[in-house]
One Martini backbone bead per residue (centre of mass of N, CA, C, O) as a GRO file, in nm:
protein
  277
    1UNK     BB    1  12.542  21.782   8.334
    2UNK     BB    2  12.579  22.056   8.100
    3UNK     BB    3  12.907  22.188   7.992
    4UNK     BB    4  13.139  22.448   7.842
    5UNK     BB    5  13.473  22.421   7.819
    6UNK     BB    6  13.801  22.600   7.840
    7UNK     BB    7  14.036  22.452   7.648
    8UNK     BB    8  14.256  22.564   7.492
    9UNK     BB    9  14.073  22.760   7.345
   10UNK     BB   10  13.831  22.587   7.388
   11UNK     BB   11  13.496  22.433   7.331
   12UNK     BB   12  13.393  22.187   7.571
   13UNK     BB   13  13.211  21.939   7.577
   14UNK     BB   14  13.025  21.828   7.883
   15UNK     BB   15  12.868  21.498   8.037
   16UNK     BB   16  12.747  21.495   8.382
   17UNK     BB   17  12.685  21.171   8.575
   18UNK     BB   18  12.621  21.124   8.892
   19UNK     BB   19  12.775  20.947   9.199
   20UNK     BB   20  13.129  20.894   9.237
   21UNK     BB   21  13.345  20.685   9.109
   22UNK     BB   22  13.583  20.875   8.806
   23UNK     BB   23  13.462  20.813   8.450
   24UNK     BB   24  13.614  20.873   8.117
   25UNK     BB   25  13.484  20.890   7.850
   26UNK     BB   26  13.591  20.806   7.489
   27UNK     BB   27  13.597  20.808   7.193
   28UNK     BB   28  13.589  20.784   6.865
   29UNK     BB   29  13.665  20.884   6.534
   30UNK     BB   30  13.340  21.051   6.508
   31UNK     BB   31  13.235  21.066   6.776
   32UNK     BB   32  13.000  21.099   7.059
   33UNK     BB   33  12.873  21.105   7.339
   34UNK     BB   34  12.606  20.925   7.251
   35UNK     BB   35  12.734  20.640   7.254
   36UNK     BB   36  12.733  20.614   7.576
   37UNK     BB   37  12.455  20.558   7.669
   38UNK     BB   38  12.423  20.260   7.721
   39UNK     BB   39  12.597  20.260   7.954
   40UNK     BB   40  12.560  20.496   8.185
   41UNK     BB   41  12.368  20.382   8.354
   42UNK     BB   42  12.521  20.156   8.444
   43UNK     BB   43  12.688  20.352   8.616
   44UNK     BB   44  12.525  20.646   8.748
   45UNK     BB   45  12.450  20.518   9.035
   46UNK     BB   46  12.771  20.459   9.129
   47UNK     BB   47  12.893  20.733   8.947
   48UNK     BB   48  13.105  21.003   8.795
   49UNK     BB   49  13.010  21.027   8.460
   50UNK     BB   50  13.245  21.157   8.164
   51UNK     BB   51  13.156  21.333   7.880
   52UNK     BB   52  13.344  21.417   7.601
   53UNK     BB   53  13.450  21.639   7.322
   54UNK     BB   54  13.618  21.664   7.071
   55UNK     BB   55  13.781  21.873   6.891
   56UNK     BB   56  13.500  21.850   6.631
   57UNK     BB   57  13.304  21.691   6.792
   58UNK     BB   58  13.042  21.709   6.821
   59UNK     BB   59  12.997  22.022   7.048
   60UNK     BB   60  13.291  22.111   6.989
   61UNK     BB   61  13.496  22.275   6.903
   62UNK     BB   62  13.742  22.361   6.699
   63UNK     BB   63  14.026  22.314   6.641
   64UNK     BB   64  14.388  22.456   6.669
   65UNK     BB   65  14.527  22.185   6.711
   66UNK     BB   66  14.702  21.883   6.637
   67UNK     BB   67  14.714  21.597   6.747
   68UNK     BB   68  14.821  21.439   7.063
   69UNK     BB   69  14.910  21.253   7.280
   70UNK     BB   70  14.958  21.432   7.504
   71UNK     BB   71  14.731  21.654   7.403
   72UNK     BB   72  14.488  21.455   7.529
   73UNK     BB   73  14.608  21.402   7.803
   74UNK     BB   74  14.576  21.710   7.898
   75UNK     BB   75  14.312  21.741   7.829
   76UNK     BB   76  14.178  21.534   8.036
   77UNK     BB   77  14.282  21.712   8.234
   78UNK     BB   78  14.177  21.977   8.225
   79UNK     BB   79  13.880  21.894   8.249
   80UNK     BB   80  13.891  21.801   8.533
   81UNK     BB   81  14.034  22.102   8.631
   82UNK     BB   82  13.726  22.238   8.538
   83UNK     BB   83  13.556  22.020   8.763
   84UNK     BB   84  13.723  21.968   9.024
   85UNK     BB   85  13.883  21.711   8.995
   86UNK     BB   86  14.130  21.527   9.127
   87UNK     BB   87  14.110  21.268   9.187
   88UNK     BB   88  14.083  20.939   9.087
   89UNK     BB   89  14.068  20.791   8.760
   90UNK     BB   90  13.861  20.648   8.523
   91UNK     BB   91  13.972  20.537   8.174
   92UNK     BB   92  13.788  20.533   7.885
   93UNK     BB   93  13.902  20.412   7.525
   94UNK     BB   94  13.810  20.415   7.236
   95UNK     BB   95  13.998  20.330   6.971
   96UNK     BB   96  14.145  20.569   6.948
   97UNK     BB   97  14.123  20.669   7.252
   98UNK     BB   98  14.296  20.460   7.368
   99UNK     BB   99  14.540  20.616   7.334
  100UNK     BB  100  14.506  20.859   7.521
  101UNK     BB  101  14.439  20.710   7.784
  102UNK     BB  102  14.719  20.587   7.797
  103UNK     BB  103  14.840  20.820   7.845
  104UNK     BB  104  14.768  20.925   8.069
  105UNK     BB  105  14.851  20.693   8.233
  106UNK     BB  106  15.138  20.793   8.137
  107UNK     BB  107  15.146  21.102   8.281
  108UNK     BB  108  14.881  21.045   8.508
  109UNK     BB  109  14.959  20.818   8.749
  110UNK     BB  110  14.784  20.984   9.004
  111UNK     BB  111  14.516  20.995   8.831
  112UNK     BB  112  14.489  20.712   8.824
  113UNK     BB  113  14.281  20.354   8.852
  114UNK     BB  114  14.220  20.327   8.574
  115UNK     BB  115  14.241  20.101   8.248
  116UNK     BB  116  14.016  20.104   7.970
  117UNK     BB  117  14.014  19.935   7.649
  118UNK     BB  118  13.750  19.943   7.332
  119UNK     BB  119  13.897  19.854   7.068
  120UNK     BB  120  14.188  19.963   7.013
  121UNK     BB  121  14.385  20.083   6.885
  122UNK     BB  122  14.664  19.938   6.647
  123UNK     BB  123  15.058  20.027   6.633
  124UNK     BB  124  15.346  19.822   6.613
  125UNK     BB  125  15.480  20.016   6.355
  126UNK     BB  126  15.498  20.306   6.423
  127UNK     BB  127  15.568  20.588   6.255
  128UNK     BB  128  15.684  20.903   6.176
  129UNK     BB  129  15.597  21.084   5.931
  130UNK     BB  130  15.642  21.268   5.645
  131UNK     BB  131  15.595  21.564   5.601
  132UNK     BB  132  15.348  21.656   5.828
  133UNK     BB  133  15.257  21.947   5.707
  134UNK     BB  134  15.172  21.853   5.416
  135UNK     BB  135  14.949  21.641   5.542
  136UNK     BB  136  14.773  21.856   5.666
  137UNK     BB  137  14.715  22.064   5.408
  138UNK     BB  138  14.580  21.793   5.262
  139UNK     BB  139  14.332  21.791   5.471
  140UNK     BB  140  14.239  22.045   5.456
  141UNK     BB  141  14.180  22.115   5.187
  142UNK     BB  142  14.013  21.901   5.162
  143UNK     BB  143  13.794  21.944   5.353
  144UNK     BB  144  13.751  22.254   5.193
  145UNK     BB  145  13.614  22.120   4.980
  146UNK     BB  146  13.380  21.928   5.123
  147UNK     BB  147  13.217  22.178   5.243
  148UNK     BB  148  13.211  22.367   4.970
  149UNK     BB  149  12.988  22.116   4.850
  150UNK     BB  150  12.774  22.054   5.094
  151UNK     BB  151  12.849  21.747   5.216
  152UNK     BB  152  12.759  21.746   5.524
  153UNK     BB  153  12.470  21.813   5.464
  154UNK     BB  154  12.412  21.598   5.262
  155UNK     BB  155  12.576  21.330   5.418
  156UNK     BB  156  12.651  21.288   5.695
  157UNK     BB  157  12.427  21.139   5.844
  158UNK     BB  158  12.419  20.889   5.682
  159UNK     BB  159  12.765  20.828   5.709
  160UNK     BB  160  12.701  20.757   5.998
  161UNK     BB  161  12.519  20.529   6.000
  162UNK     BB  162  12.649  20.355   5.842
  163UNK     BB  163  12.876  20.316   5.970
  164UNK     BB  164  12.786  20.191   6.258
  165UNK     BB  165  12.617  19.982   6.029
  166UNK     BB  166  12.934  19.827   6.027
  167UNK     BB  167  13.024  19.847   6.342
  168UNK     BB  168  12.808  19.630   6.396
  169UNK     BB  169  12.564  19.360   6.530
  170UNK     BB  170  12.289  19.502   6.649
  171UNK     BB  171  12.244  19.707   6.408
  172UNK     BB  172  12.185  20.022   6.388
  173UNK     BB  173  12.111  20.338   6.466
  174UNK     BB  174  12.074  20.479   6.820
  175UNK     BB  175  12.049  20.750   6.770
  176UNK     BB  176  11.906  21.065   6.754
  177UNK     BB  177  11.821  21.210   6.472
  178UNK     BB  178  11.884  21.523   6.614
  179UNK     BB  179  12.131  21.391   6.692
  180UNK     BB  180  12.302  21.365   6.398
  181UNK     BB  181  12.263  21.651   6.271
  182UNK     BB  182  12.350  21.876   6.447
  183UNK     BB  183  12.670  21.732   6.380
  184UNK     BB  184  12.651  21.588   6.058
  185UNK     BB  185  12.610  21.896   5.901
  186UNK     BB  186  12.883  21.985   5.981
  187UNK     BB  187  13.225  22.106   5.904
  188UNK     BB  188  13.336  22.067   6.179
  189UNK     BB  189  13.341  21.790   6.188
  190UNK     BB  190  13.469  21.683   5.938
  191UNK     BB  191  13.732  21.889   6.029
  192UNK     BB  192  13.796  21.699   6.243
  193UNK     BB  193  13.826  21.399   6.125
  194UNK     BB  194  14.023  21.463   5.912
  195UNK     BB  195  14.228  21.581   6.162
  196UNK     BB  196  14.255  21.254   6.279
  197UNK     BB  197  14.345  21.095   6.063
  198UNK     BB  198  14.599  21.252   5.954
  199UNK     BB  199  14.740  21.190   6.261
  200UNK     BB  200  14.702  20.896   6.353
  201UNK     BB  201  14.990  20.814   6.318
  202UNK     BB  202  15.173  21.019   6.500
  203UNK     BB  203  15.035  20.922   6.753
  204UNK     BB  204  15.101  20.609   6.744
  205UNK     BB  205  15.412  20.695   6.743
  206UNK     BB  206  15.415  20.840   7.027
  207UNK     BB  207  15.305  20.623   7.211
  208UNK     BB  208  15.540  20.411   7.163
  209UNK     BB  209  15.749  20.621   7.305
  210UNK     BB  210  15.583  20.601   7.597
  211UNK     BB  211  15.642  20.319   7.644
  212UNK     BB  212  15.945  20.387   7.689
  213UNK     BB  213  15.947  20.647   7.907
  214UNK     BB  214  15.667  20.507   8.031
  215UNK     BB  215  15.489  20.370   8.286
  216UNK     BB  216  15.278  20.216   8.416
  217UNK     BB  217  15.073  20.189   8.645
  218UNK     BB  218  14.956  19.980   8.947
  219UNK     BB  219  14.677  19.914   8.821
  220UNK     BB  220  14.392  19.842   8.617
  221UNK     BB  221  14.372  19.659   8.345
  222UNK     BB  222  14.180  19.664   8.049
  223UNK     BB  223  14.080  19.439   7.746
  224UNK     BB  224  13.833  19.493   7.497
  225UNK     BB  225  13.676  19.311   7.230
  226UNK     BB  226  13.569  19.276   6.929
  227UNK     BB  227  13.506  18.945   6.776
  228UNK     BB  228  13.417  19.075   6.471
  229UNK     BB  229  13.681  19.093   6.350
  230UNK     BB  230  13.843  18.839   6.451
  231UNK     BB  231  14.134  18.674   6.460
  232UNK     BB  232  14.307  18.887   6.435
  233UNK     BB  233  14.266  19.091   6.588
  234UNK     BB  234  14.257  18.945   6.836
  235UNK     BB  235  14.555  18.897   6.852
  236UNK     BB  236  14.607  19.181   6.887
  237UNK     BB  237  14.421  19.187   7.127
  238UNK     BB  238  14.648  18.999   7.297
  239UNK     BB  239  14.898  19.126   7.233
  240UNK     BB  240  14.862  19.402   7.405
  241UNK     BB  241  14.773  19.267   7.672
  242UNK     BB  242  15.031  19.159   7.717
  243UNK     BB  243  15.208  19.449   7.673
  244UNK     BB  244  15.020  19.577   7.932
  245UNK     BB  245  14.944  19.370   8.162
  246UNK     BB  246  14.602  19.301   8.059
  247UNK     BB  247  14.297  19.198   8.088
  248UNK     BB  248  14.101  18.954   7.836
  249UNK     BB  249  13.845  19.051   7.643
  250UNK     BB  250  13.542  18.901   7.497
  251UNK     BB  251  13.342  19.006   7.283
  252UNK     BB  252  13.041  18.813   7.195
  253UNK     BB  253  12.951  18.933   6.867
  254UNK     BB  254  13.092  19.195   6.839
  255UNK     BB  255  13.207  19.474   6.760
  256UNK     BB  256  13.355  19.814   6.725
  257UNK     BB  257  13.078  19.897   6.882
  258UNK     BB  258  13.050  19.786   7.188
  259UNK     BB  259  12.880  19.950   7.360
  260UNK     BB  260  12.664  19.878   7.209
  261UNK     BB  261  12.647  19.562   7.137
  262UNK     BB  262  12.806  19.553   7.530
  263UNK     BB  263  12.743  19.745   7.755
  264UNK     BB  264  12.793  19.570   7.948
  265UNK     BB  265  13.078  19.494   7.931
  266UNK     BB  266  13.158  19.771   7.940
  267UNK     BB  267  13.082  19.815   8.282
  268UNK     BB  268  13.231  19.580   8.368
  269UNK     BB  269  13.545  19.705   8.306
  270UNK     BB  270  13.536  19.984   8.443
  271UNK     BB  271  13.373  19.793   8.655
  272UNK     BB  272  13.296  19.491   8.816
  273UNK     BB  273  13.196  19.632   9.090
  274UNK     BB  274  13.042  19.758   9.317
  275UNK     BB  275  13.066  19.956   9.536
  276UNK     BB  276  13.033  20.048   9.848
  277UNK     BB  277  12.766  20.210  10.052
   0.00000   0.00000   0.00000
């Protein structure tokens, strides 16, 4: 089932497959709903696998207003309640959407079962950044510099695929190049990426202050890394999972796009066991 929901005065893409427990996937920064196909077909025999884009990425509309990590994981309770879905879900988040899952899981304690982090974003000694308003401001008008010089047309789809090709191991980009195009020759997305670019720093920090204000609940975390970032990254992503009391995967081989280069293994962190019948 593909439908667009209205959260927020926003037209959100959400592609939802499969039946059983309730499992939400987000991507990572300029990332779309299809990253995460190779994972999916192996979760939706079993479970119902809900995916979809946040504003300005992949086919959901523009932002209205910049991101912060309270209301992304608003964004998702509010469309888990457009789809109707009340009951305990699990939340898987690739790097930057890392903040948002973890967030989720301590505002929405009642409705979490499980929290997956892939290759997460992280930031030990973010601060609320200085000037806030005035680096929206220089970040929206580079945007609108980029877009008025027809950058996103001409250059978009190539710098999706490079990025990707830079961000695995396991070869170029496995996306079908008509939904490539699609997304990535468009303004919106790139003033979507621009401004959680430009926010990176503040989500960053505001997860901090919620780390100290909200325990996680008593779920199953799990944090899976990418083994290709290094021994430094490694080390980071193992004392993360050590300060979240969660359980610590090293996926061996792996970029930064572990769903790509080891979608078992993310299949396995989100889902360990299947169901019983």
């Amino acid at each position: 089932m593909r439908v667009f929901l209205n959260v927020g005065g926003v037209a959100h893409h959400v592609v939802v497959e499969g039946a059983g427990p309730v499992v939400v996937l987000s991507a990572g920064l300029g990332m779309s709903w299809f990253d995460w196909d190779p994972v999916v077909p192996l979760l939706a025999p079993h479970h119902t696998v809900v995916r979809f884009d946040r504003p300005g990425h992949g086919l959901s509309g523009p932002a209205l207003v910049p991101p912060t990590a309270a209301g992304e994981a608003h964004r998702i309770a509010g469309l888990l309640d457009a789809l109707g879905i009340a009951g305990l879900v699990t939340v898987a988040g690739h790097s930057i959407a890392g903040f948002h899952a973890e967030a989720f899981a301590r505002l929405y304690p009642a409705r979490t079962a499980r929290l997956v982090l892939v290759d997460s974003s992280i930031e030990e000694h973010a601060r609320p950044p200085s000037a806030p308003a005035l680096r929206l401001a220089l970040a929206r008008a580079a945007a609108a510099v980029l877009c008025r010089t027809g950058i996103p047309a001409a250059l978009g789809p190539a710098a999706r695929r490079a990025t990707v090709r830079m961000s695995r191991t396991g070869g170029g980009d496995p996306a079908p190049r008509d939904l490539v195009r699609l997304c990535y020759r468009t303004s919106r997305v790139m003033r979507g990426m621009v401004l959680e670019n430009a926010t990176y720093g503040a989500v960053a920090a505001e997860l901090l202050l919620l780390r100290r204000r909200l325990p996680l609940p008593a779920v199953p975390v799990t944090l899976l890394a990418g083994a290709a970032g290094g021994p430094s990254w490694t080390t980071r992503q193992r004392a993360l999972a050590s300060g979240l009391g969660a359980t610590f995967q090293l996926a061996a081989g792996a970029g930064h796009l572990v769903m790509l280069d080891a979608p078992g293994l993310v299949a396995g962190a989100i889902f360990p066991t299947p169901p019983l019948p």
